Short mmCIF file of C-alpha atoms and ligand atoms in Angstrom, two decimals:
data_model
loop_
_atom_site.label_atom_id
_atom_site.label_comp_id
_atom_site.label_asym_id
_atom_site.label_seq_id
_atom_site.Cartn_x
_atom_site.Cartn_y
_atom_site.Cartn_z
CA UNK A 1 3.60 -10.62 15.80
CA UNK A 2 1.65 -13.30 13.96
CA UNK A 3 -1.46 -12.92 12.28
CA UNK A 4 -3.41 -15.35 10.12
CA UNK A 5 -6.27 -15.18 7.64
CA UNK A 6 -7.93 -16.94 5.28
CA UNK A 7 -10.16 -15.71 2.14
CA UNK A 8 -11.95 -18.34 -0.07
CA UNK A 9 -9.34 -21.36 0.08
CA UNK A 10 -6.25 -19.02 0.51
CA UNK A 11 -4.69 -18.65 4.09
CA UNK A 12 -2.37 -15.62 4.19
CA UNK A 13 0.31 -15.21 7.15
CA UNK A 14 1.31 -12.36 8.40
CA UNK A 15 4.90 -12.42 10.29
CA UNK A 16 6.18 -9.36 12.07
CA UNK A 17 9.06 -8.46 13.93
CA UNK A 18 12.64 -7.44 13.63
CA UNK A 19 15.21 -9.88 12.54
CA UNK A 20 12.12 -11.92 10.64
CA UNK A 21 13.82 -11.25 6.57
CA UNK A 22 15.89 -14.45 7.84
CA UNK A 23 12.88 -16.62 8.10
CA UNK A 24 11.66 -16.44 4.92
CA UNK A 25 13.54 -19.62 3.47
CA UNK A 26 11.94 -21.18 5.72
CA UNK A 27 8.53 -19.74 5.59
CA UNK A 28 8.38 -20.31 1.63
CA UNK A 29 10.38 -23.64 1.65
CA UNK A 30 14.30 -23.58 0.67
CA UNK A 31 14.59 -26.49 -1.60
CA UNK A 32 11.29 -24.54 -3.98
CA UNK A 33 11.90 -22.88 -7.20
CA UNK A 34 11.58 -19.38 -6.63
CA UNK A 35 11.95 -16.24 -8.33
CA UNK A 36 13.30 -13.34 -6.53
CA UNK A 37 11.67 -9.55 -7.66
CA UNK A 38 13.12 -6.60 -6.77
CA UNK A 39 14.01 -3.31 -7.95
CA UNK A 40 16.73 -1.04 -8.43
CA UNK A 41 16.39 1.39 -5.12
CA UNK A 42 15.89 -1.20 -2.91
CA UNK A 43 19.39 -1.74 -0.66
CA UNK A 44 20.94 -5.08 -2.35
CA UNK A 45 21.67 -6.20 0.95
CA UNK A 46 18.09 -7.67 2.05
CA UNK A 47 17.68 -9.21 -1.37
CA UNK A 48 20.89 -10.83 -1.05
CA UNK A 49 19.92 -12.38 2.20
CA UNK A 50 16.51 -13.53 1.19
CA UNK A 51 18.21 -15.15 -1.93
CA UNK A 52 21.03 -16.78 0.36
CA UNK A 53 18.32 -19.13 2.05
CA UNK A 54 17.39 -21.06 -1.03
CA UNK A 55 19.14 -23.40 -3.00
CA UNK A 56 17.41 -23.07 -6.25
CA UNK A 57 16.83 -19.20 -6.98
CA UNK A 58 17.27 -16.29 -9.27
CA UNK A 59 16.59 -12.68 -9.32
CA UNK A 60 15.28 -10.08 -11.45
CA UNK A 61 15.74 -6.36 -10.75
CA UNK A 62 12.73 -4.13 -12.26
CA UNK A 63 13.93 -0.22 -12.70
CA UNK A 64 12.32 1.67 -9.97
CA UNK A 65 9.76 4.16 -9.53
CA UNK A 66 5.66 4.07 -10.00
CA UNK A 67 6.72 4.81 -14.11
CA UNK A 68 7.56 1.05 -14.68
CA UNK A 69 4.40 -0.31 -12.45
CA UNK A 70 3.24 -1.29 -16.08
CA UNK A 71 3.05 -3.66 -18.95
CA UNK A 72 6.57 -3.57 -20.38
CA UNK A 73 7.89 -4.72 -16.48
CA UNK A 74 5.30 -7.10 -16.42
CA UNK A 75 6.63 -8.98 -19.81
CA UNK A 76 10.10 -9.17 -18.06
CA UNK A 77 8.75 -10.60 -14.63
CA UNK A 78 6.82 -13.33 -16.96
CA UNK A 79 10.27 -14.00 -19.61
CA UNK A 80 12.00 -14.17 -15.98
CA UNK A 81 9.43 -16.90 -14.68
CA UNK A 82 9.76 -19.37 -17.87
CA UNK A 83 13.30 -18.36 -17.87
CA UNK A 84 13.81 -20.39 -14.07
CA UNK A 85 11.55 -23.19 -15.53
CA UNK A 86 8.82 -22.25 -12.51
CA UNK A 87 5.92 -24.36 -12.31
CA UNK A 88 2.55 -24.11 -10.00
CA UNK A 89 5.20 -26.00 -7.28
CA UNK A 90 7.36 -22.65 -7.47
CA UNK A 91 7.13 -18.94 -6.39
CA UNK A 92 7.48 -15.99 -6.83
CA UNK A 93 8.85 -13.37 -4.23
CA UNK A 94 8.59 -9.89 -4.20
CA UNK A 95 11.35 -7.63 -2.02
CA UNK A 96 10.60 -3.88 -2.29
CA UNK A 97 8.25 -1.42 -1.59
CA UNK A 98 4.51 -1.37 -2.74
CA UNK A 99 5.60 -0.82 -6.38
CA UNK A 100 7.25 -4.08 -6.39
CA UNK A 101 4.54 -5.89 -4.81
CA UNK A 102 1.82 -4.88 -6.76
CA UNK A 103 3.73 -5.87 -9.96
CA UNK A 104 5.14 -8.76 -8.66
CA UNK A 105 1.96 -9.91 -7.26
CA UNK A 106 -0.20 -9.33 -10.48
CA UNK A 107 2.85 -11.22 -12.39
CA UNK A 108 2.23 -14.23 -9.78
CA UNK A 109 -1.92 -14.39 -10.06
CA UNK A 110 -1.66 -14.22 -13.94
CA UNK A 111 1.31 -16.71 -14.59
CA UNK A 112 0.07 -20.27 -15.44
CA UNK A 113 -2.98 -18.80 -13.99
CA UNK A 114 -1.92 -17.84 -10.53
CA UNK A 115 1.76 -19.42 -8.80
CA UNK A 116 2.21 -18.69 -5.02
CA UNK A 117 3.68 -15.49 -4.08
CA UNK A 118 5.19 -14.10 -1.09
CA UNK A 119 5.75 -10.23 -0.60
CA UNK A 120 8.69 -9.20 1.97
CA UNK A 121 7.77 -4.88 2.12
CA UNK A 122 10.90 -3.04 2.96
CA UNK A 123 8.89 0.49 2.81
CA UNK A 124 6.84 1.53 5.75
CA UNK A 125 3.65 2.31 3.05
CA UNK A 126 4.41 -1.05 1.78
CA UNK A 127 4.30 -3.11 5.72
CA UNK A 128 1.90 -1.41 6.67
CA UNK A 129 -0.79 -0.90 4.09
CA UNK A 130 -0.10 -2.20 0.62
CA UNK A 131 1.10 -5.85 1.23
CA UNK A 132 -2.08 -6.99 3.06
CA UNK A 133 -5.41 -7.30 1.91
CA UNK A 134 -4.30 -9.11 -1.62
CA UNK A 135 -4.91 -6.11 -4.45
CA UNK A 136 -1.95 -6.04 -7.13
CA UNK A 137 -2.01 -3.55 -10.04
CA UNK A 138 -0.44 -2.41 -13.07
CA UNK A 139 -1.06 1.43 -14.32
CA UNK A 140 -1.95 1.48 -17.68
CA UNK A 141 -0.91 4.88 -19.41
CA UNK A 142 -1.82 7.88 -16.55
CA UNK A 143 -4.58 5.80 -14.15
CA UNK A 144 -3.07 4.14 -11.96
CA UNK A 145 -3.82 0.86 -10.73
CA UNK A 146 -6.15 0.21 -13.81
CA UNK A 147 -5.11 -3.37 -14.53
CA UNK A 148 -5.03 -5.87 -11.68
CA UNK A 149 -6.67 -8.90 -9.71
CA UNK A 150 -7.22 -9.60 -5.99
CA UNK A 151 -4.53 -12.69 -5.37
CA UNK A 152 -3.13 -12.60 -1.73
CA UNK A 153 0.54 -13.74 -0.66
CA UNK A 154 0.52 -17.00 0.97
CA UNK A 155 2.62 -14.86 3.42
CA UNK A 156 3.28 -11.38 4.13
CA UNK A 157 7.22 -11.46 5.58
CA UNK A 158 7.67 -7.68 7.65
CA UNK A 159 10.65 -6.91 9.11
CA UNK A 160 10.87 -3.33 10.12
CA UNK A 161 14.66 -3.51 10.43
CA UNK A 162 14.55 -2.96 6.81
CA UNK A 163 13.12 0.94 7.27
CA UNK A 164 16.24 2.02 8.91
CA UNK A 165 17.67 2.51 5.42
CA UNK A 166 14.51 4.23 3.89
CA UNK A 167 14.71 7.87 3.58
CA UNK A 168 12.74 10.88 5.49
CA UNK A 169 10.52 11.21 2.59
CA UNK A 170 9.39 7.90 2.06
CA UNK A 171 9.11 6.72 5.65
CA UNK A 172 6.98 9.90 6.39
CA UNK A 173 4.70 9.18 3.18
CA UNK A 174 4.25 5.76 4.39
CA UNK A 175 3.52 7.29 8.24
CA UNK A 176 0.10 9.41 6.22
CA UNK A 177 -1.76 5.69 5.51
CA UNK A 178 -0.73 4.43 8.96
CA UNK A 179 -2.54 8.27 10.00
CA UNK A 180 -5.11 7.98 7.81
CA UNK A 181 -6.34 4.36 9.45
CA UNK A 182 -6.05 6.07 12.66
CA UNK A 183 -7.78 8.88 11.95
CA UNK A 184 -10.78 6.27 11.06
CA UNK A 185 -10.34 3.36 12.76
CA UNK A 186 -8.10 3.49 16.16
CA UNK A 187 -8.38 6.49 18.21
CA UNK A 188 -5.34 5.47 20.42
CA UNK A 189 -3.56 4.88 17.53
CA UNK A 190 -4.03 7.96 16.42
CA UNK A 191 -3.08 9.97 20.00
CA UNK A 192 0.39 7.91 19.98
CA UNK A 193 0.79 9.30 16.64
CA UNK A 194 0.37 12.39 18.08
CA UNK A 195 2.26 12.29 21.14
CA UNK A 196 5.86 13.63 21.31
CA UNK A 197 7.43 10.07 21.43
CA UNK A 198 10.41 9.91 18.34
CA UNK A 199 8.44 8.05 15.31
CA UNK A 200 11.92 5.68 15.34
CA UNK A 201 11.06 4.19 19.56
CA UNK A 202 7.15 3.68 18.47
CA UNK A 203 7.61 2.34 14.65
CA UNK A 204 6.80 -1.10 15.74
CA UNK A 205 4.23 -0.72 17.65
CA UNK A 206 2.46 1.88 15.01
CA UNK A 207 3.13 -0.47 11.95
CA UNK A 208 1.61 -3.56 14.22
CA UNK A 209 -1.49 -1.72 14.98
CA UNK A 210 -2.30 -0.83 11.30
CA UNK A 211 -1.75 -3.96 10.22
CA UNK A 212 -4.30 -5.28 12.91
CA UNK A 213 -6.93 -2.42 11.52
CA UNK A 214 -5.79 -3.64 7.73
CA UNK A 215 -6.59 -6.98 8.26
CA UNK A 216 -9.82 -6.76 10.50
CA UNK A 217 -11.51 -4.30 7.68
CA UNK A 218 -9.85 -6.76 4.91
CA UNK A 219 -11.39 -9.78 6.59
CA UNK A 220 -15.14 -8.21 6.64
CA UNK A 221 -14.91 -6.77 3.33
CA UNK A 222 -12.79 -8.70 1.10
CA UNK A 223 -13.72 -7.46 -2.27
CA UNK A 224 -14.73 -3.79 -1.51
CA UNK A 225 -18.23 -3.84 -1.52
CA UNK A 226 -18.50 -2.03 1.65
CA UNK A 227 -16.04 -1.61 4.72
CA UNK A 228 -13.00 -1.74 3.03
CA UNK A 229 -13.66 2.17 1.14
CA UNK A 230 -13.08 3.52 4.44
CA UNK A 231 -9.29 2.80 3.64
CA UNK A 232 -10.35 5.46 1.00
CA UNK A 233 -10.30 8.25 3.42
CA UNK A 234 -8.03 10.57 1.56
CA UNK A 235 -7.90 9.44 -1.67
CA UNK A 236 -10.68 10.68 -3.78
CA UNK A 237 -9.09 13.96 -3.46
CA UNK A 238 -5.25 12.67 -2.90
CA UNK A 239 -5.46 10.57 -6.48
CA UNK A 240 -6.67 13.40 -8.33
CA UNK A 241 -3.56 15.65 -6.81
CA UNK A 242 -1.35 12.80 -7.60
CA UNK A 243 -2.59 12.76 -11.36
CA UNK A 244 -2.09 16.29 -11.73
CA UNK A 245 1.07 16.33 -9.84
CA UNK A 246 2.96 13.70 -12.21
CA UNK A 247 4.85 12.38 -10.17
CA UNK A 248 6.50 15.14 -8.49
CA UNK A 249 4.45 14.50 -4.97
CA UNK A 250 4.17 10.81 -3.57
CA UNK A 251 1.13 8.53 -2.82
CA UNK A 252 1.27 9.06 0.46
CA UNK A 253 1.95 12.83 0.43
CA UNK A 254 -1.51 13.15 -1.63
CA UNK A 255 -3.35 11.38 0.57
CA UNK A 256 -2.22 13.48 3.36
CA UNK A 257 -3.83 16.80 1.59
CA UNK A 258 -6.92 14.90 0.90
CA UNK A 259 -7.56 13.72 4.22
CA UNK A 260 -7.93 17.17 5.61
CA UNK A 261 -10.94 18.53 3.02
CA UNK A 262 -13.22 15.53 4.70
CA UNK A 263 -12.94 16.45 8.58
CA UNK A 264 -14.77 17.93 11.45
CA UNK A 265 -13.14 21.81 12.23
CA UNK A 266 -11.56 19.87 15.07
CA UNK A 267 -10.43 16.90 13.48
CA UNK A 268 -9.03 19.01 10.37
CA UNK A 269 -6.68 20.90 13.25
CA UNK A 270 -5.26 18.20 14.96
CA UNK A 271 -4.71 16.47 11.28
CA UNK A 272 -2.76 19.72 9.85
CA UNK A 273 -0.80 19.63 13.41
CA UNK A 274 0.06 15.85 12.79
CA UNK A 275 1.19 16.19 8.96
CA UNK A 276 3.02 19.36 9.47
CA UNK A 277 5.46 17.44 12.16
CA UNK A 278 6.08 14.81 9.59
CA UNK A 279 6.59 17.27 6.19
CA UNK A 280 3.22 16.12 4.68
CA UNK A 281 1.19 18.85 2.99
CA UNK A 282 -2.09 20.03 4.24
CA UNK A 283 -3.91 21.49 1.46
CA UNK A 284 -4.30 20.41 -2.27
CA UNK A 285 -1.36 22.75 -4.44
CA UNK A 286 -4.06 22.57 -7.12
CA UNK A 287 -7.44 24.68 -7.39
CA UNK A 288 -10.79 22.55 -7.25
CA UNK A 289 -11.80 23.59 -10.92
CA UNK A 290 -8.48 22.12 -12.37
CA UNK A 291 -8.99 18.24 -10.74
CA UNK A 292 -12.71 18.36 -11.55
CA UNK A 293 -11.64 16.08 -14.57
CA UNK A 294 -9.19 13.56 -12.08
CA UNK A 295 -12.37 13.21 -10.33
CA UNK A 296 -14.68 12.72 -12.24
CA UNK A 297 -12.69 9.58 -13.40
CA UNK A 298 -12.78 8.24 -10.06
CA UNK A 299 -12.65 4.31 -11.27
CA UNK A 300 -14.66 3.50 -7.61
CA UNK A 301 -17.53 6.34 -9.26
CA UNK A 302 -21.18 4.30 -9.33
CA UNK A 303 -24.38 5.99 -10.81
CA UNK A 304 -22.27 9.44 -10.95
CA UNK A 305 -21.57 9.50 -7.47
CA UNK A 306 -18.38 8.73 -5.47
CA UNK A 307 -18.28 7.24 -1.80
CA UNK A 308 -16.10 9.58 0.63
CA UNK A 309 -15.39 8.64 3.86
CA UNK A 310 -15.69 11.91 6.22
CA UNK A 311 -14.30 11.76 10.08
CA UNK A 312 -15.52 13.79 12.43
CA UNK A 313 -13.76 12.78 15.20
CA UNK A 314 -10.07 9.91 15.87
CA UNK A 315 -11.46 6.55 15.30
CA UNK A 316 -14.89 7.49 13.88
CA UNK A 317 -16.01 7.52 10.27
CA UNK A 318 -19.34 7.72 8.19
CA UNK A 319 -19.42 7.34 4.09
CA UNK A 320 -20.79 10.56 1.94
CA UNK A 321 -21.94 10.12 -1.36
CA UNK A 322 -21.37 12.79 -3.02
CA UNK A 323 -20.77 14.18 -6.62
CA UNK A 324 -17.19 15.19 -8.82
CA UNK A 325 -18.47 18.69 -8.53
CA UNK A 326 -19.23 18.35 -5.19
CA UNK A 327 -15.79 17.11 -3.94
CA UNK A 328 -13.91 19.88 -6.29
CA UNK A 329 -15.90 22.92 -4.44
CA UNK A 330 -14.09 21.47 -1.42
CA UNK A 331 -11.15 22.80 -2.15
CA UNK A 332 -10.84 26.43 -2.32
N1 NAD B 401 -1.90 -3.03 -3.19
C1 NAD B 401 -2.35 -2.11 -2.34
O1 NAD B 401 -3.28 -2.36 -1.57
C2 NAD B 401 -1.70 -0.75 -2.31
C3 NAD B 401 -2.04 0.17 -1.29
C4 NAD B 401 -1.38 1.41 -1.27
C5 NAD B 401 -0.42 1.71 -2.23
N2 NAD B 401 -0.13 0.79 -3.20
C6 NAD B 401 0.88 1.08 -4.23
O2 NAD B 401 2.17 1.15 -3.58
C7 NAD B 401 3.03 1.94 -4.40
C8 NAD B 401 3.80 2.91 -3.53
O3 NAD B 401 4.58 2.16 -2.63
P1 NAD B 401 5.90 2.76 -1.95
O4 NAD B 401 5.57 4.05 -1.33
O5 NAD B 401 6.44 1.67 -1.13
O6 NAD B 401 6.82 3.12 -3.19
P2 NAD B 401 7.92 2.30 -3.99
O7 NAD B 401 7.65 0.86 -4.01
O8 NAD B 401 8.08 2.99 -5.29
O9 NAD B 401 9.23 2.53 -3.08
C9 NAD B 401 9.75 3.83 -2.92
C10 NAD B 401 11.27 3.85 -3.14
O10 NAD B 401 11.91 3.27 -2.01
C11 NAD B 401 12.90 2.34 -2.43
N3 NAD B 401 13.03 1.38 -1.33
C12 NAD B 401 12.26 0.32 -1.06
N4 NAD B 401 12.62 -0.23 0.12
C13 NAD B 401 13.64 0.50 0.60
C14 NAD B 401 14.44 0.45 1.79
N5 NAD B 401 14.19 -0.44 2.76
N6 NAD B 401 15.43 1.35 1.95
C15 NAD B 401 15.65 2.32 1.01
N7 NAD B 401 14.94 2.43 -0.13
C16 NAD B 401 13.94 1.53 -0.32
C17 NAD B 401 12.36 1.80 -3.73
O11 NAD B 401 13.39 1.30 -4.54
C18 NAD B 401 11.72 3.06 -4.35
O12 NAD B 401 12.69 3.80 -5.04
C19 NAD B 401 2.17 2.60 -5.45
O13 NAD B 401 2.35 1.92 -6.66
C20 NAD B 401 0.74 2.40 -4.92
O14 NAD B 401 -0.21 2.36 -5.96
C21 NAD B 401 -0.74 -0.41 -3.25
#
């Protein structure tokens, strides 16, 4: 699958399929400067063939895990940059999961004040969620994503080949974004999900279709001013478990318990059914009263009040303003 858009005077590509990590030399241009990031989980065999296609490249391996999404990593991407001499004519490209290409991509719209980038997502949160729609972040001490700019990848390189090696955890944490923009935005989407088709015979197709609803919402709301909170569904209370949680329960695993505190009756059973059959939890392991302070730092908070997308039924959503100590009583 191809898919194109364009924001202001960037065009971003987005090129889908299995097999497609071989293009990418020629996607980016194999005679360019480039700089390869990755980090140390991701299987050295994809970054070797992404580096094999270009004649003048090096690589720099970050440490993983979210930990390192910060300034430190950020000084090594830039001393890696000068270090291969890259001017505006190079690149930078990222090959990882959406750690990696947040970093990456915040290292490429800062350096000599913005180089191109390309991001090749190996994790199933990263292809289908976190590569498109051009936000890159640092964390800066605890809050996450604190530091960062809006600079989108002249081309989003997805190859879902490269899941096969991604563990049970991680594919199924990526699996609750791809449910939460089902639950919102694509009702059919959201009945394959729950049909009793293997996740491996439908991964294409499900990863297609969310990046379809990414980009559409993206396109109509590039700087999230409106639209583009409904990708928010979930998170209010999912950030505030991840806070608390330090680290011992994934993005996507938060955002799976706070999905189900904004539903319809209904909605909230067929939700619990869904994340139970991929190991995602249902409820928040913390009481109300102690993330009353994670929400009430909400960085998207305006005038006291946070927007929360509620969904009363697959494929249907309305916005709820509501306040911190409104959103805590939720949860019991
Ligand atoms: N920019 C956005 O719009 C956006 C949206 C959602 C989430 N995010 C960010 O994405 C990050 C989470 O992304 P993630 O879930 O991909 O985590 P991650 O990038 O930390 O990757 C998870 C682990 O999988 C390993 N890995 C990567 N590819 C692999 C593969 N193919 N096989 C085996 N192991 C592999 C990594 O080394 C890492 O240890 C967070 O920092 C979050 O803030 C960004």
């Amino acid at each position: 699958m191809r898919l194109t858009f364009g924001y202001r005077d960037t065009v971003c590509e987005i090129v889908e399929g299995r097999g497609s990590i071989a293009s990418v030399g020629n996607l980016v241009g194999k005679e360019r400067n480039v700089l390869v990031v990755t980090d140390s989980g991701v299987p050295v065999q994809y970054v070797k063939s992404v580096l094999a296609q270009f004649s003048n490249a090096s690589l720099l391996t970050i440490p993983q895990g979210e930990e390192n999404k910060n300034f430190n990593t950020l000084e090594t991407i830039i001393a890696a940059l000068r270090e291969q001499e890259i001017d505006r004519s190079g690149a930078l490209i990222a090959v990882g999961g959406g750690m990696t290409g947040d970093i990456a991509g915040f290292a490429a719209s800062c350096y000599n004040r913005g180089i191109d980038f390309y991001n090749v997502p190996t994790t199933l949160l990263a292809q289908a969620d976190a590569s498109i729609g051009g936000k890159t972040a640092l964390n800066f001490g605890h809050i996450k994503n604190m530091v960062g700019t809006f600079h989108h990848p002249r081309c989003v390189i997805i190859d879902t080949d490269t899941l096969k090696t991604l563990d049970a955890r991680h594919l199924y944490s990526g699996l609750a974004e791809v449910i939460k923009m089902a639950a919102t935005s694509d009702a059919a989407l959201f009945s394959m999900l729950e049909s009793d088709q293997p996740l491996t015979d439908t991964l294409d197709e499900i990863v297609a279709a969310a990046l379809r609803i990414k980009c559409d919402v993206v396109l109509k709301d590039p700087l999230e001013q409106g639209l583009r909170k409904v990708l928010n569904f979930g998170h209010t209370i999912g950030h505030a478990i991840e806070v608390a949680s330090d680290g011992k329960l994934s993005h996507g695993e938060c955002v799976a318990a706070g999905m189900t505190y904004f539903c319809s009756d209904d909605m909230r059973k067929r939700l619990e059914k869904m994340l139970k059959r991929y190991n995602l939890p249902v409820k928040s392991p913390f009481a109300g009263a102690a993330l009353l302070p994670n929400i009430s730092q909400d960085k998207k908070r305006k005038d006291g009040l946070i927007t929360t997308v509620y969904v009363e039924s697959p494929g249907t959503f309305e916005f709820r303003k509501m306040t911190p100590e409104e959103v805590a009583s939720l949860i019991s």
